[in-house]
PDB file of C-alpha atoms in Angstrom:
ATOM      1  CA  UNK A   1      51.711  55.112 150.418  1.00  0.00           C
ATOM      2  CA  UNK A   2      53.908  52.794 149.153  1.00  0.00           C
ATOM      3  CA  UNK A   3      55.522  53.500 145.704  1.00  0.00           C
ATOM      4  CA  UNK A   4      56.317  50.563 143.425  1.00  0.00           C
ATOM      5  CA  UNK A   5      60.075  51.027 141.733  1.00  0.00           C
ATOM      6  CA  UNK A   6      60.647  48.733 138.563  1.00  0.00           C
ATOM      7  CA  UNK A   7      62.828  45.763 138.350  1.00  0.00           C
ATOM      8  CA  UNK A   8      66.095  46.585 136.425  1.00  0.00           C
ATOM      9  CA  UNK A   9      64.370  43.772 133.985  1.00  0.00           C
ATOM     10  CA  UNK A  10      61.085  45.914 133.109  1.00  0.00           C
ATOM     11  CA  UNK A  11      62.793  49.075 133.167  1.00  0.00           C
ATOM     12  CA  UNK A  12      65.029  47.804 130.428  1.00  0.00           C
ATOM     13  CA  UNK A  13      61.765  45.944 128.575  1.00  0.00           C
ATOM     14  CA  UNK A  14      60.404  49.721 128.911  1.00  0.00           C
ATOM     15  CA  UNK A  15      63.220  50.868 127.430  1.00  0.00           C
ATOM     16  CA  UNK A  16      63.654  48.807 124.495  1.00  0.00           C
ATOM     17  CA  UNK A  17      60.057  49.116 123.569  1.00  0.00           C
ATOM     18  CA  UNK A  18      60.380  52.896 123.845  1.00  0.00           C
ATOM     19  CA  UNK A  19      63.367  52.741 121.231  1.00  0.00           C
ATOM     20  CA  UNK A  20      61.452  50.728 119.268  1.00  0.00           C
ATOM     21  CA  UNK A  21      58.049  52.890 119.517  1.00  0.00           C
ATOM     22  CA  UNK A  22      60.758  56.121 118.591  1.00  0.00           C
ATOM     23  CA  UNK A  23      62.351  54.118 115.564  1.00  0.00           C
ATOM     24  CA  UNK A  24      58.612  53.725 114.318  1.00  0.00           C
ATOM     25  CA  UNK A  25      57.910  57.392 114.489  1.00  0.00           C
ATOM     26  CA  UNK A  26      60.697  58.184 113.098  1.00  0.00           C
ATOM     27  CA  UNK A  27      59.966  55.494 110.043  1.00  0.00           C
ATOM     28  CA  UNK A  28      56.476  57.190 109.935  1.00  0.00           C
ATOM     29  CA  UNK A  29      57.549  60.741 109.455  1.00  0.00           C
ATOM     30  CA  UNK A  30      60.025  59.896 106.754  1.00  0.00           C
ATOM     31  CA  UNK A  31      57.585  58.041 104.722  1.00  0.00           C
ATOM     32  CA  UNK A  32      57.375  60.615 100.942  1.00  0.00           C
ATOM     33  CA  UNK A  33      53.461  60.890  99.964  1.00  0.00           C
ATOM     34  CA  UNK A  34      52.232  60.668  96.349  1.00  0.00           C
ATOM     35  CA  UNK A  35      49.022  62.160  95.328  1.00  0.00           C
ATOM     36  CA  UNK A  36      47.870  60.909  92.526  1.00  0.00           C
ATOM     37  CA  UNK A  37      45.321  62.212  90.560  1.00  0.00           C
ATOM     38  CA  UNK A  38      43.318  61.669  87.316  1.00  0.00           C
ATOM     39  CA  UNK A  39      42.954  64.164  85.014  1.00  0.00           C
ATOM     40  CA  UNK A  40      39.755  66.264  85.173  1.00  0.00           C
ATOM     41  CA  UNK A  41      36.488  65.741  82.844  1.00  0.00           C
ATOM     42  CA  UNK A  42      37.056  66.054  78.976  1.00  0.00           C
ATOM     43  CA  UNK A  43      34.746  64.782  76.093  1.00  0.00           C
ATOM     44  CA  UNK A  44      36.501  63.053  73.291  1.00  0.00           C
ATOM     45  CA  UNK A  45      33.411  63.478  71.106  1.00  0.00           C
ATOM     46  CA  UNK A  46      32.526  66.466  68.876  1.00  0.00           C
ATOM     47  CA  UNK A  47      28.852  67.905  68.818  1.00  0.00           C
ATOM     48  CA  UNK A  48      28.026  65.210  66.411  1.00  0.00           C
ATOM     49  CA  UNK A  49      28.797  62.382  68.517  1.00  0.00           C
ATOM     50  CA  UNK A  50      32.241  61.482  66.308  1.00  0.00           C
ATOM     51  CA  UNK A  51      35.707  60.802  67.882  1.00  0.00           C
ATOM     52  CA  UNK A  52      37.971  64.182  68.326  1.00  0.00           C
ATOM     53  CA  UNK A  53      41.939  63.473  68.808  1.00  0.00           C
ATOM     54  CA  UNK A  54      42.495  62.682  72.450  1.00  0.00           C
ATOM     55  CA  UNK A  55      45.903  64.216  72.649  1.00  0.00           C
ATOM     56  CA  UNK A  56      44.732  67.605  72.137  1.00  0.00           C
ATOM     57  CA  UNK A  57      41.358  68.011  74.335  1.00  0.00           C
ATOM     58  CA  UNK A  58      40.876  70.423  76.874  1.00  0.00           C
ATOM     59  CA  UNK A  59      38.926  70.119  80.211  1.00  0.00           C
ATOM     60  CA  UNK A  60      35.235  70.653  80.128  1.00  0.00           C
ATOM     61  CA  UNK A  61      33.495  73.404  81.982  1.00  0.00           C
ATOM     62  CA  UNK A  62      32.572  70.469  84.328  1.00  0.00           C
ATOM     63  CA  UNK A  63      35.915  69.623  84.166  1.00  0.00           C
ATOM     64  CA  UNK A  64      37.402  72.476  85.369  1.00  0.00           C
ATOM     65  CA  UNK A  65      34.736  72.677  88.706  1.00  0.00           C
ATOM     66  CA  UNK A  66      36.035  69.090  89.284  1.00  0.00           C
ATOM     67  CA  UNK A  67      39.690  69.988  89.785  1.00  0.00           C
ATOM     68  CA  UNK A  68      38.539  73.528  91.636  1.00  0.00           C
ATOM     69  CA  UNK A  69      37.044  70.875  94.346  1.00  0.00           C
ATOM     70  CA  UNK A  70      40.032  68.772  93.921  1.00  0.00           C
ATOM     71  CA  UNK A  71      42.200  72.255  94.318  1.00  0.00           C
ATOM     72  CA  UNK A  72      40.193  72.502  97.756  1.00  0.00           C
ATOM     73  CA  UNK A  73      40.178  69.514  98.861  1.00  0.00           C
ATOM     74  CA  UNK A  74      43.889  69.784  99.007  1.00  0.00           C
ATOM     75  CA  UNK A  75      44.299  73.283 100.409  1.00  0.00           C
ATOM     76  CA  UNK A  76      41.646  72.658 102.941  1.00  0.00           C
ATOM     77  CA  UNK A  77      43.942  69.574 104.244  1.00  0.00           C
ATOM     78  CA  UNK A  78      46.904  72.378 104.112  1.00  0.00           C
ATOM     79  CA  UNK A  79      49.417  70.290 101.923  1.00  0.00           C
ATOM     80  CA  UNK A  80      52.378  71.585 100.801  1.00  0.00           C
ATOM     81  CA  UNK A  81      53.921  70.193  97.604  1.00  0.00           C
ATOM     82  CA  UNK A  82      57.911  70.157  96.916  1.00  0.00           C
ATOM     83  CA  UNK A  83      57.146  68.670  93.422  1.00  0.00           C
ATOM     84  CA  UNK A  84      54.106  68.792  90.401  1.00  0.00           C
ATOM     85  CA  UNK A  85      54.595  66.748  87.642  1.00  0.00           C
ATOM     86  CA  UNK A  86      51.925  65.266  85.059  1.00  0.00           C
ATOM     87  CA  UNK A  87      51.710  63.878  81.573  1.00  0.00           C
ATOM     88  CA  UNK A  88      52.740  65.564  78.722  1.00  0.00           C
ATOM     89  CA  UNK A  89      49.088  66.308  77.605  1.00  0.00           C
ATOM     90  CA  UNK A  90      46.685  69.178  77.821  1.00  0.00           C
ATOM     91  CA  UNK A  91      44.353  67.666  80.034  1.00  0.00           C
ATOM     92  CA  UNK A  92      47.138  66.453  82.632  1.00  0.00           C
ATOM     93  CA  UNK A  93      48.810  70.233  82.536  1.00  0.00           C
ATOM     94  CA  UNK A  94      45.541  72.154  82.838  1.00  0.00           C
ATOM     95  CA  UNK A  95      44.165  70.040  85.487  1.00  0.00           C
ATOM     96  CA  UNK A  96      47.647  70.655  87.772  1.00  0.00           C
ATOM     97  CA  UNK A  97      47.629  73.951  87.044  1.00  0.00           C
ATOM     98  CA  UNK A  98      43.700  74.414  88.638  1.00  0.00           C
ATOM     99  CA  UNK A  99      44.696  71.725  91.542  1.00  0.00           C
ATOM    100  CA  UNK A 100      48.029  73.228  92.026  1.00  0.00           C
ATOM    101  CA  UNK A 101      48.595  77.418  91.258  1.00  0.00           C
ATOM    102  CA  UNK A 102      51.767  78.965  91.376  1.00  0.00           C
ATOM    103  CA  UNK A 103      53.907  75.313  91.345  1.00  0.00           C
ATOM    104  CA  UNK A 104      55.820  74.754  88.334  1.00  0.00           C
ATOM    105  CA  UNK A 105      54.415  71.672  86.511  1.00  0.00           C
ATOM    106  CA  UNK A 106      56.925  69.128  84.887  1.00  0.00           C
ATOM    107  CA  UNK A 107      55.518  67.379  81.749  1.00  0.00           C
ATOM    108  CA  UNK A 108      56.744  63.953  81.737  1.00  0.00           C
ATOM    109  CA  UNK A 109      56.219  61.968  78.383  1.00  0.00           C
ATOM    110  CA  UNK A 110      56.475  58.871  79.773  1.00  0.00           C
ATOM    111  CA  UNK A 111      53.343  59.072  82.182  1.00  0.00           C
ATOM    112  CA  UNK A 112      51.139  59.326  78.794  1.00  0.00           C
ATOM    113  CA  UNK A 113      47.852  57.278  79.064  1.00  0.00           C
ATOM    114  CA  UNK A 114      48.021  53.914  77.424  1.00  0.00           C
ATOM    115  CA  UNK A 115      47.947  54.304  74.129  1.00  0.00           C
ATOM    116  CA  UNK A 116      45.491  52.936  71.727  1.00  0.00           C
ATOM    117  CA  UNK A 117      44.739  52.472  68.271  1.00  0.00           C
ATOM    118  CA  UNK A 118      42.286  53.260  65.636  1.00  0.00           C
ATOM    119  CA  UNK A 119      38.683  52.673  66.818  1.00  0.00           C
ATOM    120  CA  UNK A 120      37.843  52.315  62.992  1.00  0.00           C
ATOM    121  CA  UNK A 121      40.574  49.010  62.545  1.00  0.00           C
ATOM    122  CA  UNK A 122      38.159  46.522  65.248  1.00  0.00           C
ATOM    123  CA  UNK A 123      35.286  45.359  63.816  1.00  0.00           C
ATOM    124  CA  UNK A 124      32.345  46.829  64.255  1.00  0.00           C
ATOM    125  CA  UNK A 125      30.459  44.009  66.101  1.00  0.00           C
ATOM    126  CA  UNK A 126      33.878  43.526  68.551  1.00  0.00           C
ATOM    127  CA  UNK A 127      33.753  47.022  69.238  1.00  0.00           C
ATOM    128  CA  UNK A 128      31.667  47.499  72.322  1.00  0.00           C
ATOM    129  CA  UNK A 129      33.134  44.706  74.162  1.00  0.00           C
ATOM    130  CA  UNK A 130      36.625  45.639  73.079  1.00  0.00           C
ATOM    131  CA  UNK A 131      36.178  49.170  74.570  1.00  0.00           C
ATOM    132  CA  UNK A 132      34.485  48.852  77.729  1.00  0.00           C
ATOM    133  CA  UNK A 133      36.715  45.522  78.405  1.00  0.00           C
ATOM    134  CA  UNK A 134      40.198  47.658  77.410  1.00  0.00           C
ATOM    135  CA  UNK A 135      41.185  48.719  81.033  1.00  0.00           C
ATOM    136  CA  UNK A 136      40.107  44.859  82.228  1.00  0.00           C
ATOM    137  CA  UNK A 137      43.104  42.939  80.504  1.00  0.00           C
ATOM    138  CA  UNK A 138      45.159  41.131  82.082  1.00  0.00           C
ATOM    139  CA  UNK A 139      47.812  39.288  79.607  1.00  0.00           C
ATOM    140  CA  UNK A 140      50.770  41.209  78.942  1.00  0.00           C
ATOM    141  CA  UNK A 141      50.271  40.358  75.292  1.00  0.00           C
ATOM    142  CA  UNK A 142      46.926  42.479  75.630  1.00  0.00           C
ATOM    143  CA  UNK A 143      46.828  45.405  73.473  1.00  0.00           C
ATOM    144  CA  UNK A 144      44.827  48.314  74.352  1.00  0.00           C
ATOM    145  CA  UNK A 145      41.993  48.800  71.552  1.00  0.00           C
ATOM    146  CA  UNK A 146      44.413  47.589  68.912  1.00  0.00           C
ATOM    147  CA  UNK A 147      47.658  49.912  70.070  1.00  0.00           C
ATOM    148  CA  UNK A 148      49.892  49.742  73.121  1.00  0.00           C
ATOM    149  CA  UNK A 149      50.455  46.161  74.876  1.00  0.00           C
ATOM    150  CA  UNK A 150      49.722  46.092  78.526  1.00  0.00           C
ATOM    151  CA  UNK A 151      53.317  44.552  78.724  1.00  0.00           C
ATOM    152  CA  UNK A 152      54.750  47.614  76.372  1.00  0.00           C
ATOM    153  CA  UNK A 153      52.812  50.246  79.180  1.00  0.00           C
ATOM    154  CA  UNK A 154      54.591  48.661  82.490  1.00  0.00           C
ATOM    155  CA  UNK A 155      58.014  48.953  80.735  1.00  0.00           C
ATOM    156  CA  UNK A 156      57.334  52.756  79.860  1.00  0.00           C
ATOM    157  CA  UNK A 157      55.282  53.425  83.545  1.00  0.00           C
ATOM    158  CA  UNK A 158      57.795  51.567  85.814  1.00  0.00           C
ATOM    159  CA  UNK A 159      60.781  53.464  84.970  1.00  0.00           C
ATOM    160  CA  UNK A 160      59.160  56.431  84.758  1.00  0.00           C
ATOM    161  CA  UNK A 161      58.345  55.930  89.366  1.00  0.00           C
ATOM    162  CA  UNK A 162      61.680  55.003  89.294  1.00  0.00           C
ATOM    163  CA  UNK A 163      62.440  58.032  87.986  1.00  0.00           C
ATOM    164  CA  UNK A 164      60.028  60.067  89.944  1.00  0.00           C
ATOM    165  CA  UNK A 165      61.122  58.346  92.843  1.00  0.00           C
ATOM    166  CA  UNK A 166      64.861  58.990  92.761  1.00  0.00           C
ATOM    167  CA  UNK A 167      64.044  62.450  93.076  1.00  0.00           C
ATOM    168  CA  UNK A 168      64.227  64.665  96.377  1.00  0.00           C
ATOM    169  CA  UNK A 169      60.518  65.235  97.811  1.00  0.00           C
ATOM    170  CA  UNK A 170      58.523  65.071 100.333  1.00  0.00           C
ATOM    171  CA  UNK A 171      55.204  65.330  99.347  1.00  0.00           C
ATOM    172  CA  UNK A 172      54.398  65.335  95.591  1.00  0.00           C
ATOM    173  CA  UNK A 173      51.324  66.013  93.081  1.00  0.00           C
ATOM    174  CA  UNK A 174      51.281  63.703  89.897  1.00  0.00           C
ATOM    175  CA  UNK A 175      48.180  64.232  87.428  1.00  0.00           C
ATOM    176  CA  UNK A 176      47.794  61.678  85.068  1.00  0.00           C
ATOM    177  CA  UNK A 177      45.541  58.834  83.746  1.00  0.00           C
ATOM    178  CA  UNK A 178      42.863  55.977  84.555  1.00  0.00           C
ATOM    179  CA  UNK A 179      45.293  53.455  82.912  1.00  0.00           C
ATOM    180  CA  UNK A 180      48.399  54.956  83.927  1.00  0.00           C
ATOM    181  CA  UNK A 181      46.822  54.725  87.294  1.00  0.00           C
ATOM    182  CA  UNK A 182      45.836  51.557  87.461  1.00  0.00           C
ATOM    183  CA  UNK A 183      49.229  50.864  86.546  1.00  0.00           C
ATOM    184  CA  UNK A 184      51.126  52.557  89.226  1.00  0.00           C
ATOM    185  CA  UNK A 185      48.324  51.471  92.316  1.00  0.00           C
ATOM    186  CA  UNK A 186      48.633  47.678  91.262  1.00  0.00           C
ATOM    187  CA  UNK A 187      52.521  48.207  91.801  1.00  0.00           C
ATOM    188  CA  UNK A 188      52.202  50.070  95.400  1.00  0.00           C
ATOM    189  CA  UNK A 189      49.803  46.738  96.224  1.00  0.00           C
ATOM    190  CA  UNK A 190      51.760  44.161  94.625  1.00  0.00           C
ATOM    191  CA  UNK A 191      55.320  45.526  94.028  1.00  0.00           C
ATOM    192  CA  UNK A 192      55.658  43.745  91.063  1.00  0.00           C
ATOM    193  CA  UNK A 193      54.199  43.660  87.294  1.00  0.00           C
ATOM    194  CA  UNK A 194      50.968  42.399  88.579  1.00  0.00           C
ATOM    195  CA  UNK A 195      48.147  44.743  86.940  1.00  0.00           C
ATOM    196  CA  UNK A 196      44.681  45.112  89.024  1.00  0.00           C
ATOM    197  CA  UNK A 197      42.111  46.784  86.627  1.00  0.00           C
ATOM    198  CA  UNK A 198      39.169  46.246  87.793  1.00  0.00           C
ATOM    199  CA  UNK A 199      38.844  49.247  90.425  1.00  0.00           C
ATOM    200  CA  UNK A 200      37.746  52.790  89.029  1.00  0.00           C
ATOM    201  CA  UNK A 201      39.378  56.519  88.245  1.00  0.00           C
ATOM    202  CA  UNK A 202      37.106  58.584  87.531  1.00  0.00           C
ATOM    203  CA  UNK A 203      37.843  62.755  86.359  1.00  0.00           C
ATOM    204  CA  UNK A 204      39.778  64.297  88.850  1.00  0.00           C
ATOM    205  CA  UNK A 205      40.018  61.441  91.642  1.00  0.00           C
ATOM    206  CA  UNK A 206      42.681  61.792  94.435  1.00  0.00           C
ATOM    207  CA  UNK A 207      44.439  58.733  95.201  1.00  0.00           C
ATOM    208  CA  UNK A 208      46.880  58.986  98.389  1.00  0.00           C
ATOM    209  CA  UNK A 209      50.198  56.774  98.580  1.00  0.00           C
ATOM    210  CA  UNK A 210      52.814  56.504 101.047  1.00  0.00           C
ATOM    211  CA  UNK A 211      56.224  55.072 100.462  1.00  0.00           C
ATOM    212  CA  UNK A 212      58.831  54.228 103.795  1.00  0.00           C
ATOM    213  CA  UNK A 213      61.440  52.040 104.165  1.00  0.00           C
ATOM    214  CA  UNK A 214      58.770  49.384 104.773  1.00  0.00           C
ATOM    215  CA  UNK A 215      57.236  49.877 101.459  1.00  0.00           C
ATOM    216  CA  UNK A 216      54.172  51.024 100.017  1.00  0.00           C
ATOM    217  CA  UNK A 217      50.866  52.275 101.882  1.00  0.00           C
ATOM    218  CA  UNK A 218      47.884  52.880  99.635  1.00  0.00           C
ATOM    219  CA  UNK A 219      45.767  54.900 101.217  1.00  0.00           C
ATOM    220  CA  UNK A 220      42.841  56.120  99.433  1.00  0.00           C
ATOM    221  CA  UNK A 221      41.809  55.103  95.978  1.00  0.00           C
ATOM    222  CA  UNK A 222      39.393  56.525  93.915  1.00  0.00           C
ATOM    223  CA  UNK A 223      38.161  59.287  96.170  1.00  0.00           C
ATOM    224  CA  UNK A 224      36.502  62.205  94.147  1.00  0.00           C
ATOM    225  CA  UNK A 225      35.805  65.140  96.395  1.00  0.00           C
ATOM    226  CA  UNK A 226      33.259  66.703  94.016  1.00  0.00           C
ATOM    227  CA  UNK A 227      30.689  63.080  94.638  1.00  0.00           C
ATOM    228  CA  UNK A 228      32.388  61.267  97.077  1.00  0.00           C
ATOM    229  CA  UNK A 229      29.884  58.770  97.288  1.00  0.00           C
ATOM    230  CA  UNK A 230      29.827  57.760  93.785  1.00  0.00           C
ATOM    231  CA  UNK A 231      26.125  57.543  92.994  1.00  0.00           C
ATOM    232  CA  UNK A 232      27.050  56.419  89.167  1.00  0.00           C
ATOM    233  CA  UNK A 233      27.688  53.098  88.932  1.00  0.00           C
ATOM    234  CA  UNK A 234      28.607  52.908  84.972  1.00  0.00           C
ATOM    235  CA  UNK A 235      32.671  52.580  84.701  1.00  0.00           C
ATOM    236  CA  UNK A 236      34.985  54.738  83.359  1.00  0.00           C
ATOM    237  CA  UNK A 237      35.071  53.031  79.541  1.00  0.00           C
ATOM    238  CA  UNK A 238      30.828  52.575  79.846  1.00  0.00           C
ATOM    239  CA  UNK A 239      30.743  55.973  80.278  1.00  0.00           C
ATOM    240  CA  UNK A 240      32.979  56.732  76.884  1.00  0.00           C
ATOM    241  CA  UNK A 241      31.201  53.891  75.205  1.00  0.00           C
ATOM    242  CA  UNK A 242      27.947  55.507  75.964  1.00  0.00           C
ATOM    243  CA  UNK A 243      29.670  59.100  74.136  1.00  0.00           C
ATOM    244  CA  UNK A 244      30.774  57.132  71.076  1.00  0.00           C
ATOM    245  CA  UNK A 245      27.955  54.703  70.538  1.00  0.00           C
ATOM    246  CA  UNK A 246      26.291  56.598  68.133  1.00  0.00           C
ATOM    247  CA  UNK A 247      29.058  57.232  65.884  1.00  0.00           C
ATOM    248  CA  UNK A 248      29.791  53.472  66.053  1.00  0.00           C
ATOM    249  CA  UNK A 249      26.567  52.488  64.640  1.00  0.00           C
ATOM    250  CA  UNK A 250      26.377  55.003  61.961  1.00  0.00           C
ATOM    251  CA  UNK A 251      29.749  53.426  60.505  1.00  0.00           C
TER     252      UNK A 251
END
């Protein structure tokens, strides 16, 4: 048998693609993952069909289910989180606290959903295209329903990753909002102010990011572990249109 030794060329090509293949891993295992989450299922209608105040609604009892599969989901994948943070409302906070028990959840302000106005200050006959359109805007100048600008909502979400980002963690779990989302995923894609906002969040979604030295790696949007094939095919705003319609008309 006659065995075959390697040219001091190849064995230093070997060797310089084996660095290379070790600096990669190495790359890989350092990379910090978000998981990023939408709050779980609220209704922001009373029993008569009219408008309650968003800030203060808690999570349905469909709600809550939704983040108890999100909560297994999770622990069935065994991740460990070195940091919780969400929003500084009610829904944000209760849905960690299903998804995540026994981690300390950090309100942060600045991860509030875009903010709108008064439904009752757009006309009534602009209303229905103003509200299911609202997450669809793409002008900086855009306001959403009459309140925040999308312009005003990337200088308040930006520096809050910044933030986020500067601090020391591995893996981390933030629960927050369908704008607010949209937000920070068109930023892992683009890496700049671009804003994408025509993909979907719906209650208590899991959205997976990576960040490296190389970047950003989104990967999974929009996955909902309670229906992950996402029979409905009404949007987010439809659906809240569809909740509200009724008290429109009857203005």
């Amino acid at each position: 048998m006659c065995l075959l030794t390697p040219s001091r060329s190849s064995r230093s090509t070997w060797q310089r693609s084996s660095a290379s293949r070790t600096r990669a891993t190495l790359r890989n295992t350092s990379r910090r993952r978000l998981y990023l989450m939408r709050h779980a299922e609220v209704s922001y209608v009373d029993e008569s069909g009219a408008p309650v105040r968003a800030e203060t609604v808690p999570l349905t009892p469909r709600g809550r289910q939704q983040a108890r599969s999100a909560a297994r989901a999770l622990a069935e994948a065994e991740v460990e989180l070195d940091l919780v943070v969400t929003s500084d409302l009610p829904r944000t906070a209760e849905t960690a606290e299903i998804v995540a028990p026994g981690h300390v959840v950090e309100p942060w302000p600045d991860f509030g959903e875009w903010r709108g106005g008064r439904l009752d200050a757009i006309p009534a006959e602009e209303l229905e295209q103003a509200f299911v359109g609202a997450l669809r805007v793409t002008d900086e100048a855009a306001r959403f329903l009459g309140g925040e600008s999308l312009g005003e909502a990337l200088d308040r979400v930006h520096p809050a990753l910044e933030r986020l980002l500067a601090r020391e963690w591995q893996t981390a779990l933030a629960v927050l909002h369908g704008g607010v989302n949209r937000i920070l995923i068109s930023f892992a894609l683009s890496g700049d102010r671009t804003y994408f906002g025509t993909f979907e969040q719906a209650p208590a979604c899991i959205n997976v990011l990576d960040l490296g030295d190389d970047g950003w790696i989104v990967r999974t949007v929009n996955y909902i572990p309670y229906d992950p094939l996402h029979p409905a095919r009404e949007t987010t705003m439809e659906h809240l249109w569809a909740q509200i319609r009724g008290w429109s008309g009857a203005r």
